[in-house]
JSON list of C-alpha atoms in Angstrom, two decimals:
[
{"chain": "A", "resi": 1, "resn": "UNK", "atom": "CA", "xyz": [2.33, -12.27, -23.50]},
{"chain": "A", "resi": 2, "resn": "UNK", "atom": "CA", "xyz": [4.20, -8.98, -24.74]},
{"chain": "A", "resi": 3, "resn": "UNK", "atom": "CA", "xyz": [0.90, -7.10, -24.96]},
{"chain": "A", "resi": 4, "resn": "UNK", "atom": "CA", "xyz": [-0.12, -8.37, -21.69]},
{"chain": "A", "resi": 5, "resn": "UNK", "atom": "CA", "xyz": [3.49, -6.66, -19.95]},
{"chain": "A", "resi": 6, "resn": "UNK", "atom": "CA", "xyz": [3.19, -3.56, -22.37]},
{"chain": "A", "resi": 7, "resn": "UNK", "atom": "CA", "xyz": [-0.54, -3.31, -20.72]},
{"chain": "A", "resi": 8, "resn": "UNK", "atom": "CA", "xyz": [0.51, -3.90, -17.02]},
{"chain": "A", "resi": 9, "resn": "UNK", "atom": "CA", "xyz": [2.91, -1.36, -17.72]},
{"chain": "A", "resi": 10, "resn": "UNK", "atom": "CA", "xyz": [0.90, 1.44, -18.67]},
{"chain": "A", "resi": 11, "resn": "UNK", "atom": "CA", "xyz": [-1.72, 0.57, -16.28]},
{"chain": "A", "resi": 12, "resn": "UNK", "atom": "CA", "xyz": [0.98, 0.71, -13.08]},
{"chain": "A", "resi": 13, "resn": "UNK", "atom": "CA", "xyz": [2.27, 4.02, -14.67]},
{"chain": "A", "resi": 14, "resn": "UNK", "atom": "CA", "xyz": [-1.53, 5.67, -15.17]},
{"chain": "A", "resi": 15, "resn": "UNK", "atom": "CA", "xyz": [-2.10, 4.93, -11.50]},
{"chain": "A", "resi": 16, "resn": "UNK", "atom": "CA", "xyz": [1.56, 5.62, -10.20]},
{"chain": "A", "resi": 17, "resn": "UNK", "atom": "CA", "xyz": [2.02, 8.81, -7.83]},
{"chain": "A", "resi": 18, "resn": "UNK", "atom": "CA", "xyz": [4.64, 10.01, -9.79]},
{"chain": "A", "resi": 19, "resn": "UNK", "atom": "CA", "xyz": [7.53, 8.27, -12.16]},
{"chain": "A", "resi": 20, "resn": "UNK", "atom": "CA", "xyz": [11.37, 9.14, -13.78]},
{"chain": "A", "resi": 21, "resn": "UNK", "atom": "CA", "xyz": [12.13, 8.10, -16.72]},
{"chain": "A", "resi": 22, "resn": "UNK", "atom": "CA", "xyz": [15.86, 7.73, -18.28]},
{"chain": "A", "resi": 23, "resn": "UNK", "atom": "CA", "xyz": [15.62, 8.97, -22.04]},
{"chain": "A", "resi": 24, "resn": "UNK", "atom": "CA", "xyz": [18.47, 8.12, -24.94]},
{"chain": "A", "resi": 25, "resn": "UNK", "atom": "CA", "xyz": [18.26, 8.87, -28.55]},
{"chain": "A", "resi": 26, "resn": "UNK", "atom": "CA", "xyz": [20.25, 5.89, -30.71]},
{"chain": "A", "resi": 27, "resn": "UNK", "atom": "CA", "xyz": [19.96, 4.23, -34.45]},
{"chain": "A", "resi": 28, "resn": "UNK", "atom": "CA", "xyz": [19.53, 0.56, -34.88]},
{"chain": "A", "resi": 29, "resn": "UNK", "atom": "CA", "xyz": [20.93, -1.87, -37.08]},
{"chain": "A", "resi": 30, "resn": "UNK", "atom": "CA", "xyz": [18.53, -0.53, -39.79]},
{"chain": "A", "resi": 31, "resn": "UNK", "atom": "CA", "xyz": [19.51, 2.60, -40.00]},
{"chain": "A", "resi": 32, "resn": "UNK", "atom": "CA", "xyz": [16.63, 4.09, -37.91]},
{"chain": "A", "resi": 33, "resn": "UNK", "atom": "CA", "xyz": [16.73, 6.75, -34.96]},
{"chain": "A", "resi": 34, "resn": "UNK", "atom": "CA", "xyz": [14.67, 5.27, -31.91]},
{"chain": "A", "resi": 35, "resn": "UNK", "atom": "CA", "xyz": [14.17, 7.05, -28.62]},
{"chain": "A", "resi": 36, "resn": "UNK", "atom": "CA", "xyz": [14.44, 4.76, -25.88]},
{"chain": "A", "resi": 37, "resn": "UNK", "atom": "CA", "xyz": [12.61, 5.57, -22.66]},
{"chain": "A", "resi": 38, "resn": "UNK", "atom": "CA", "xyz": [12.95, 3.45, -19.35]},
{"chain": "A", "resi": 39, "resn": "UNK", "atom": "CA", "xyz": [10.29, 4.38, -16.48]},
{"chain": "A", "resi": 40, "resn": "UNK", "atom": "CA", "xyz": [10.78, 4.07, -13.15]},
{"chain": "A", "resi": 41, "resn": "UNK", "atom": "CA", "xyz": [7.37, 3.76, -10.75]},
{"chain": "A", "resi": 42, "resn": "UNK", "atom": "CA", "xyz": [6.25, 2.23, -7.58]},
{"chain": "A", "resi": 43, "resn": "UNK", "atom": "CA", "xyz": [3.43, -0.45, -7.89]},
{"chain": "A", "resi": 44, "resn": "UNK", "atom": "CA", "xyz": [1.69, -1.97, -4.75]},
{"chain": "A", "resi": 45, "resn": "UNK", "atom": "CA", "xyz": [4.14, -3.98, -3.79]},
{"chain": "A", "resi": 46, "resn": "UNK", "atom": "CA", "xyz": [7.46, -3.16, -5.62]},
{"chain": "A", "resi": 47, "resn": "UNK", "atom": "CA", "xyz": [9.17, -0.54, -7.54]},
{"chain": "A", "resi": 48, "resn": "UNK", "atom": "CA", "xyz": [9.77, -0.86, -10.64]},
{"chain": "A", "resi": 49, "resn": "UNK", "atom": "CA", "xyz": [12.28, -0.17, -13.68]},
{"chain": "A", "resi": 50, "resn": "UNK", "atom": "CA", "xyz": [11.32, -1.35, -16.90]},
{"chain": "A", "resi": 51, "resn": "UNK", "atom": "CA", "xyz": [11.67, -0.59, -20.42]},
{"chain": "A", "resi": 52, "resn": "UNK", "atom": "CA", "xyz": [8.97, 1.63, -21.66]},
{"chain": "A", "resi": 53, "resn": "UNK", "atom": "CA", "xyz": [9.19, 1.66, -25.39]},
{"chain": "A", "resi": 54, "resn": "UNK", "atom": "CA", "xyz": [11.29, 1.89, -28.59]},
{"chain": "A", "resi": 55, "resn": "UNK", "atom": "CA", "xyz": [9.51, 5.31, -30.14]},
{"chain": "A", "resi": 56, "resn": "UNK", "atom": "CA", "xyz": [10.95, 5.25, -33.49]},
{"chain": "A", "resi": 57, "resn": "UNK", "atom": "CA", "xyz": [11.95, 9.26, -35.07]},
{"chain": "A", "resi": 58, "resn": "UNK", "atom": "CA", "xyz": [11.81, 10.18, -38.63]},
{"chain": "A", "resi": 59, "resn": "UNK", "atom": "CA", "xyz": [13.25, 13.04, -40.37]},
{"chain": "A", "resi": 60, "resn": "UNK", "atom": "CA", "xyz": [15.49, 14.99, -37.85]},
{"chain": "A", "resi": 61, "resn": "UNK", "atom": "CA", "xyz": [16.40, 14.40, -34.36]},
{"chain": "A", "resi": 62, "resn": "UNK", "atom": "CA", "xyz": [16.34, 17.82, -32.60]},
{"chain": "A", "resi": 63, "resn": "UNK", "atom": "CA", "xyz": [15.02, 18.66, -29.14]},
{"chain": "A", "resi": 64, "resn": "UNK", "atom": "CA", "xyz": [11.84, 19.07, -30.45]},
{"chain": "A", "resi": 65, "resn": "UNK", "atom": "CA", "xyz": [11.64, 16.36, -32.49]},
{"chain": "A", "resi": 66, "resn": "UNK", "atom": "CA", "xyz": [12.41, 14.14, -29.54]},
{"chain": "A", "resi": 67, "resn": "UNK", "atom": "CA", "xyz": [9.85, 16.14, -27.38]},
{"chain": "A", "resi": 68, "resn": "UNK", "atom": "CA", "xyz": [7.42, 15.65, -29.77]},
{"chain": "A", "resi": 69, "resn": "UNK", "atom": "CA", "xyz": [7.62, 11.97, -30.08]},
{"chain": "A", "resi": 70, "resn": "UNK", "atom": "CA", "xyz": [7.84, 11.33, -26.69]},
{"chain": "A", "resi": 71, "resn": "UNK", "atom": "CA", "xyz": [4.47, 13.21, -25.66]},
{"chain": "A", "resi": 72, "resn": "UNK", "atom": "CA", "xyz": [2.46, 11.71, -28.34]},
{"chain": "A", "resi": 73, "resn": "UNK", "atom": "CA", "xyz": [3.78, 8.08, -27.10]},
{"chain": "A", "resi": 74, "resn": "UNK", "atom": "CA", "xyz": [2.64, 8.95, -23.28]},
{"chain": "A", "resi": 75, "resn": "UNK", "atom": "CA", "xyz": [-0.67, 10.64, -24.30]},
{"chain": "A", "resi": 76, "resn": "UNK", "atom": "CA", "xyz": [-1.55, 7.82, -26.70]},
{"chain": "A", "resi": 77, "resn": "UNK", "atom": "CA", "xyz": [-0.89, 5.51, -23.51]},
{"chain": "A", "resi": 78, "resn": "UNK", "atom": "CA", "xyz": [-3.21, 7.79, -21.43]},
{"chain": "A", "resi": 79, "resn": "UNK", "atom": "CA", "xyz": [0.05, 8.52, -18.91]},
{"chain": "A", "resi": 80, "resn": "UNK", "atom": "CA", "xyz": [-0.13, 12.23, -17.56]},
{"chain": "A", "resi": 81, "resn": "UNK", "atom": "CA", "xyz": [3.73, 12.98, -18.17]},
{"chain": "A", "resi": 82, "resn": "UNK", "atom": "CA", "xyz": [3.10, 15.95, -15.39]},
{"chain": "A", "resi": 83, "resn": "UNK", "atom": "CA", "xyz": [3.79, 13.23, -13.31]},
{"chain": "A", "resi": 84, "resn": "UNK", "atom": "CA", "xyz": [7.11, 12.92, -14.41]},
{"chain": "A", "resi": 85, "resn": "UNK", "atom": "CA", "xyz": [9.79, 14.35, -11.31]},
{"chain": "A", "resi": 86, "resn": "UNK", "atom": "CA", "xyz": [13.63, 13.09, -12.73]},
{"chain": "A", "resi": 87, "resn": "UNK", "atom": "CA", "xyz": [14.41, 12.72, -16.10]},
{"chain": "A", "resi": 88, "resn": "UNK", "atom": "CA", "xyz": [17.88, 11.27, -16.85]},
{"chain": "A", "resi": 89, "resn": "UNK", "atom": "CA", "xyz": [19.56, 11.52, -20.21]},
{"chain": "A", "resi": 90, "resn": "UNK", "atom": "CA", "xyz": [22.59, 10.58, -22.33]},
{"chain": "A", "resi": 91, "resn": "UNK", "atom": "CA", "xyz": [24.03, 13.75, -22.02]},
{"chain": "A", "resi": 92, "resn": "UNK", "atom": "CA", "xyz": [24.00, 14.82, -25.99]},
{"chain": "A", "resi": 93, "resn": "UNK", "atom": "CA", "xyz": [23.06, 18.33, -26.59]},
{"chain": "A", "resi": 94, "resn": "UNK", "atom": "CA", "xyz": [19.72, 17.43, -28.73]},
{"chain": "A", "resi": 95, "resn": "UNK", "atom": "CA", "xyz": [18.70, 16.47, -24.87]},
{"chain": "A", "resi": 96, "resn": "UNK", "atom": "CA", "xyz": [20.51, 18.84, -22.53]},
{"chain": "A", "resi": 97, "resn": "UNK", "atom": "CA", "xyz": [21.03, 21.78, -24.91]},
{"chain": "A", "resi": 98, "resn": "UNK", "atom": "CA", "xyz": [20.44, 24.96, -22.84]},
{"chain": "A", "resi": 99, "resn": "UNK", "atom": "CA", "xyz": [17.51, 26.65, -24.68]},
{"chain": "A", "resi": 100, "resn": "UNK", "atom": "CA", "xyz": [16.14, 24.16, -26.98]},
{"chain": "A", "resi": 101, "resn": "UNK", "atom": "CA", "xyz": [17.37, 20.60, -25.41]},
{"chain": "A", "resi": 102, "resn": "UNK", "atom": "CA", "xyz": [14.82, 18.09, -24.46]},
{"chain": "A", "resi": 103, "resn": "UNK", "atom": "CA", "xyz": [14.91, 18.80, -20.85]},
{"chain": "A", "resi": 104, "resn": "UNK", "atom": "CA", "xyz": [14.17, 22.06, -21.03]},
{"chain": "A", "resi": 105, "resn": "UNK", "atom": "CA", "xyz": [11.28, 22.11, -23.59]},
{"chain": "A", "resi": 106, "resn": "UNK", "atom": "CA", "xyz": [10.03, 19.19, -21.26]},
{"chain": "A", "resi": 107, "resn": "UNK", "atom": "CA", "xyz": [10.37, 21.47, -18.36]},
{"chain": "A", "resi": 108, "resn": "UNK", "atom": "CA", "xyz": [8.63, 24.56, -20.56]},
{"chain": "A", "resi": 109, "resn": "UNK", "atom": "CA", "xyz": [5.78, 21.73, -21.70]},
{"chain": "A", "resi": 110, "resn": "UNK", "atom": "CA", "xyz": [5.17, 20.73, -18.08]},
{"chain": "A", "resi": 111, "resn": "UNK", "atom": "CA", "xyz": [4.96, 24.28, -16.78]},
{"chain": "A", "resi": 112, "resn": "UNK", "atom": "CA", "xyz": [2.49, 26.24, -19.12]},
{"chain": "A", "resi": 113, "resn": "UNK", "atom": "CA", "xyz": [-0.01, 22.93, -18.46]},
{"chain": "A", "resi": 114, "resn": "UNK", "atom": "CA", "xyz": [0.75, 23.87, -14.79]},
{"chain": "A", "resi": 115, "resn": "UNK", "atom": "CA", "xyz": [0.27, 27.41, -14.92]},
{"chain": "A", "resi": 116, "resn": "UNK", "atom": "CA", "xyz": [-1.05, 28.53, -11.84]},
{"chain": "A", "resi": 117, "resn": "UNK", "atom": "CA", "xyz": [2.29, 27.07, -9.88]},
{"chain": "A", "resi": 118, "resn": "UNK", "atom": "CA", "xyz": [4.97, 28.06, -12.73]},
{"chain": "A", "resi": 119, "resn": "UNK", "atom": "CA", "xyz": [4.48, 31.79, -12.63]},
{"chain": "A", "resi": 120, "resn": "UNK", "atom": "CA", "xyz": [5.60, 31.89, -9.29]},
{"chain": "A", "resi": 121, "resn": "UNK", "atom": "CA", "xyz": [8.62, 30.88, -9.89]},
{"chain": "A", "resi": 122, "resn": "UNK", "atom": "CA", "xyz": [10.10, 34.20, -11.96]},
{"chain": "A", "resi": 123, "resn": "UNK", "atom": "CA", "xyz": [10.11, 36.12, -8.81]},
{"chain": "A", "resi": 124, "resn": "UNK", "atom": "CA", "xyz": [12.62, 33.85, -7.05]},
{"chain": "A", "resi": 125, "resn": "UNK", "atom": "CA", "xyz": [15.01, 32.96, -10.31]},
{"chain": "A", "resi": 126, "resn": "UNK", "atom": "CA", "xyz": [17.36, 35.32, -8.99]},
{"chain": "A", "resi": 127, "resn": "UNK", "atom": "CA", "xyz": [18.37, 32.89, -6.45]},
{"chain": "A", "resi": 128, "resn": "UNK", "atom": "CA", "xyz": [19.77, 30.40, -9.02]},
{"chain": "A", "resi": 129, "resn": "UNK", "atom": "CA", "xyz": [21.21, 27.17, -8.85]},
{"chain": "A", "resi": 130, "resn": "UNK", "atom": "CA", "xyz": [22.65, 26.58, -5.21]},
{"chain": "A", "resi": 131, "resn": "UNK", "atom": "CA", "xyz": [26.12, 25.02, -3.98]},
{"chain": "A", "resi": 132, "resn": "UNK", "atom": "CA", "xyz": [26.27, 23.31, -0.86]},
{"chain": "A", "resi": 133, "resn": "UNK", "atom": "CA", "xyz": [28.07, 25.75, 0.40]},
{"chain": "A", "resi": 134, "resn": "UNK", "atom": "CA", "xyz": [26.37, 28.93, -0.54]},
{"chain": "A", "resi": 135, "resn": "UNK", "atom": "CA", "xyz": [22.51, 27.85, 0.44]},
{"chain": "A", "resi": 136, "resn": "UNK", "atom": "CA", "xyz": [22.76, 29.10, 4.19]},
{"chain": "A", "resi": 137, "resn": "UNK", "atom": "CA", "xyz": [24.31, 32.55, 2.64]},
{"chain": "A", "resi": 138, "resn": "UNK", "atom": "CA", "xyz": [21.68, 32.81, -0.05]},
{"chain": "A", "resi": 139, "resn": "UNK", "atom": "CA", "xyz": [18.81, 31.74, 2.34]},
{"chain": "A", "resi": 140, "resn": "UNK", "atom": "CA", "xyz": [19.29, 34.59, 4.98]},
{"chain": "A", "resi": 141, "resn": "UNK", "atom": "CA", "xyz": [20.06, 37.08, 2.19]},
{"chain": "A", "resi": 142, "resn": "UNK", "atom": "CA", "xyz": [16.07, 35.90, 1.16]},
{"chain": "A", "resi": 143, "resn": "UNK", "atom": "CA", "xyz": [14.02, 34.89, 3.94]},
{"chain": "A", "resi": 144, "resn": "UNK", "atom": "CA", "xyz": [11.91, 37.94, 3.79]},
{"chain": "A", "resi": 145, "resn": "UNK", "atom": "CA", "xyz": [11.10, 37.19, 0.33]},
{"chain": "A", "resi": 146, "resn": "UNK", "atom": "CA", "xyz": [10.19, 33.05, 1.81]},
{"chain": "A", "resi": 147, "resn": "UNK", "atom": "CA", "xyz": [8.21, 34.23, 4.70]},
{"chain": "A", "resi": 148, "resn": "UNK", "atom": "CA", "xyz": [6.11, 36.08, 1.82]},
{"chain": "A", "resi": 149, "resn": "UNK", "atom": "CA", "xyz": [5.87, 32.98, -0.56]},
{"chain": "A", "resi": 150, "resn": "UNK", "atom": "CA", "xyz": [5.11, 30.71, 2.29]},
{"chain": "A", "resi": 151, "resn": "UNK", "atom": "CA", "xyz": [2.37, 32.81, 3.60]},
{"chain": "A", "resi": 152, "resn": "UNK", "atom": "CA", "xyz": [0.93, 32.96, 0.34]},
{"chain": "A", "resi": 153, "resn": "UNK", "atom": "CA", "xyz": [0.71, 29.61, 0.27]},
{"chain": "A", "resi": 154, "resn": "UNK", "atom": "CA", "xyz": [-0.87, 29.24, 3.74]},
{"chain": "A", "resi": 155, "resn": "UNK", "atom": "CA", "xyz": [2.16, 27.46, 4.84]},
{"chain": "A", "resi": 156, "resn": "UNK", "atom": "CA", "xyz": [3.52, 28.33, 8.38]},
{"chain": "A", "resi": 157, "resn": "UNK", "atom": "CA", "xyz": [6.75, 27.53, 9.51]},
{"chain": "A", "resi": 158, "resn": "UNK", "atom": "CA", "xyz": [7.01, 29.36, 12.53]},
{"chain": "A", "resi": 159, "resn": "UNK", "atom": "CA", "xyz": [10.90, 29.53, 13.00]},
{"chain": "A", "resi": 160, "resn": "UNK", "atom": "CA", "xyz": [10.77, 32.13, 10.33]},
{"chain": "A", "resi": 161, "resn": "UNK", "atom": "CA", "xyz": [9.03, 34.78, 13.00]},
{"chain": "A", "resi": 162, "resn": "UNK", "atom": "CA", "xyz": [11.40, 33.71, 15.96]},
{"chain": "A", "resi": 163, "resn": "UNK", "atom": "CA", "xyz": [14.10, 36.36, 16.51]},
{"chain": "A", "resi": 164, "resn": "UNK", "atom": "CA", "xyz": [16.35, 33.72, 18.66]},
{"chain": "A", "resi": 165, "resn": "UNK", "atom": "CA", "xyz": [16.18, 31.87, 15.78]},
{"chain": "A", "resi": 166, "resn": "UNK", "atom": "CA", "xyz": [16.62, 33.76, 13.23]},
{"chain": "A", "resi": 167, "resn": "UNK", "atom": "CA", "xyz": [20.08, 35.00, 15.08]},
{"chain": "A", "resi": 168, "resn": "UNK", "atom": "CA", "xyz": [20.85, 31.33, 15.95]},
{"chain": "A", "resi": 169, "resn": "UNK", "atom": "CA", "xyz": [20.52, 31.13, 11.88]},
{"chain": "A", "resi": 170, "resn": "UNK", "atom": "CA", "xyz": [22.52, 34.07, 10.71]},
{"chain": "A", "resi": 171, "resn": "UNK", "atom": "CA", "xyz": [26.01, 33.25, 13.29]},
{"chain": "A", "resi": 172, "resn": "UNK", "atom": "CA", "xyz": [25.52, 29.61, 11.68]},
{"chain": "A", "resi": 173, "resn": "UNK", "atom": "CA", "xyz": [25.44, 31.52, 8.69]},
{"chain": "A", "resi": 174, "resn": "UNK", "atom": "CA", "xyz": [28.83, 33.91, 9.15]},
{"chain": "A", "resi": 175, "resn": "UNK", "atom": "CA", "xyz": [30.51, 30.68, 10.50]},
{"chain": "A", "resi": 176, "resn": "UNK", "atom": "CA", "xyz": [30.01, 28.91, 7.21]},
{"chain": "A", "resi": 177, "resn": "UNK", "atom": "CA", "xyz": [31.20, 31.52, 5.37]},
{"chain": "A", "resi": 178, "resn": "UNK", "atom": "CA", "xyz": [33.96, 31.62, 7.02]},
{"chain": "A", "resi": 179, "resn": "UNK", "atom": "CA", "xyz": [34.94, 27.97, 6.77]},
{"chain": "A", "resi": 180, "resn": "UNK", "atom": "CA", "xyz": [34.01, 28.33, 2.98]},
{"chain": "A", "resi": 181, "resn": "UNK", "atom": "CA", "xyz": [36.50, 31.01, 2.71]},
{"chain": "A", "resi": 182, "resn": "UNK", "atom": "CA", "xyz": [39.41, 28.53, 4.34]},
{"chain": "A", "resi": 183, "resn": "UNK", "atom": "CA", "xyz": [38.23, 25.62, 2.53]},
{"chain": "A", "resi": 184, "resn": "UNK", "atom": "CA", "xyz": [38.75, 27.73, -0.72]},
{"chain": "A", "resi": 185, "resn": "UNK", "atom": "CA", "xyz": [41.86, 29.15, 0.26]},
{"chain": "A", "resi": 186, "resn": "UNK", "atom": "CA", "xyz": [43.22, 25.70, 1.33]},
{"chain": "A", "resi": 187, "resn": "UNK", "atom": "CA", "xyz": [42.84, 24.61, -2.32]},
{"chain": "A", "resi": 188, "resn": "UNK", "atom": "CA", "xyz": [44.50, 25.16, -5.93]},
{"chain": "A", "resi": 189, "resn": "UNK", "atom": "CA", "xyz": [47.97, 25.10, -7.22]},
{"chain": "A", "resi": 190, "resn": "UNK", "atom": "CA", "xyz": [51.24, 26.68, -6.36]},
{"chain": "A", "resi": 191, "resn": "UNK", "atom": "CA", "xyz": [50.41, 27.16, -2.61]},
{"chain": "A", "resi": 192, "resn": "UNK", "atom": "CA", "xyz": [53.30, 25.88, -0.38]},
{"chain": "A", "resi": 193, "resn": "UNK", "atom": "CA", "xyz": [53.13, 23.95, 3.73]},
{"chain": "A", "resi": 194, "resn": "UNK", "atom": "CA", "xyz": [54.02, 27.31, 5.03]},
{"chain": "A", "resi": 195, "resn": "UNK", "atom": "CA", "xyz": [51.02, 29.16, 3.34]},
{"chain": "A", "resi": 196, "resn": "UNK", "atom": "CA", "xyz": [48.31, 26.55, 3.76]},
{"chain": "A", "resi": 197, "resn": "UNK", "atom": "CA", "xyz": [49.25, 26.70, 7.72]},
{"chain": "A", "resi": 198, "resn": "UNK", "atom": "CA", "xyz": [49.05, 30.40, 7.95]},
{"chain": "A", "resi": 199, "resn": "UNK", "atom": "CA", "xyz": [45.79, 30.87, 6.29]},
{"chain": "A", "resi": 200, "resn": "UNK", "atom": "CA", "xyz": [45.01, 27.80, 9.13]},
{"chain": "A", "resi": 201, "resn": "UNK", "atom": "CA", "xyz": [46.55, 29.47, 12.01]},
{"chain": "A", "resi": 202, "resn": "UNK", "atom": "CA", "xyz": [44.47, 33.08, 10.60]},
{"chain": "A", "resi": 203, "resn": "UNK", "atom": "CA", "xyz": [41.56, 30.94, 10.70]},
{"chain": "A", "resi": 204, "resn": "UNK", "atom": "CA", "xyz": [42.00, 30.26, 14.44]},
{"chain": "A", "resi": 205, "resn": "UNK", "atom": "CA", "xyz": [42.85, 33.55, 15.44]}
]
């Protein structure tokens, strides 16, 4: 019965569009490391969230040690892992370490087998991880540099080439900034009634 799950699972996961998995490195009762890995998939009729596997880990326990393990378990189960789109982890630094973690080697591992669309990605690193708050700002300051990638990719949004627009989208833009600007000033310690109001009342002006 156990083999015929373990099957049904790999099967639904070899013909799933995509998957996540939630990864956790632990020791059992006998002493020995095991990397747990829960998958997450949609079948025909259902999604699913089920246990993957145990993979048991000898010797050390780095990043690379759990990368290892964890792509010889998926290609000896004929799963493509570049199907893989959110990994979740326990948060320890052999899995989220900057450089060498298991996210990022995964995220290294899945790119150089997906050449041709990683190396596009250098050109745009300067625009870096994005607030909430600063993605209008940091979107105007690169449009240019979209409209090129886009049209590259024979994607056309044609939004980009309208001037009204394109205005419409930079005064939304020097709004938000401004209301960022409040919103910052309006927090933090030490600020009295008086203060918060005029930096309000400025606001208005």
């Amino acid at each position: 019965m156990a083999e015929n799950v373990t099957t049904k699972q790999n099967s639904g996961l070899q013909e799933a569009v995509a998957f996540s998995v939630a990864v956790g490195e632990s020791t059992d009762i006998n002493d020995v490391a095991r990397l747990a890995v829960i998958a997450r998939y949609c079948g025909k009729d259902q999604v699913y969230e089920e246990l993957s596997s145990l993979i048991p880990l000898s010797g050390t326990t780095t990043g690379q040690d759990l990368l290892t393990s964890f792509i010889n378990y998926f290609d000896s189960k004929n799963i493509n892992i570049r199907k893989i789109f959110c990994v979740t982890t326990d948060g320890t630094p052999a899995m989220v370490g900057k450089d060498r973690g298991f996210v990022k080697l995964l995220e290294n591992h899945i790119g150089q087998e997906m050449e041709s669309e990683y190396v596009d990605l250098p050109l745009y690193s300067h625009v870096r991880w994005l607030s909430r708050g600063n993605v209008l700002n940091k979107f105007v300051s690169c449009v240019e540099h979209i409209q090129v990638f886009l049209n590259e990719k024979k994607q056309h949004f044609p939004e980009l080439n309208d001037k009204e627009w394109l205005c419409k989208l930079m005064f939304l833009t020097d709004i938000t900034n401004h209301l960022n600007e409040l919103n910052l000033r309006l927090q933090g310690q030490s600020q009295t009634v008086l203060e918060l109001f005029e930096y309000w009342k400025n606001s208005n002006m």
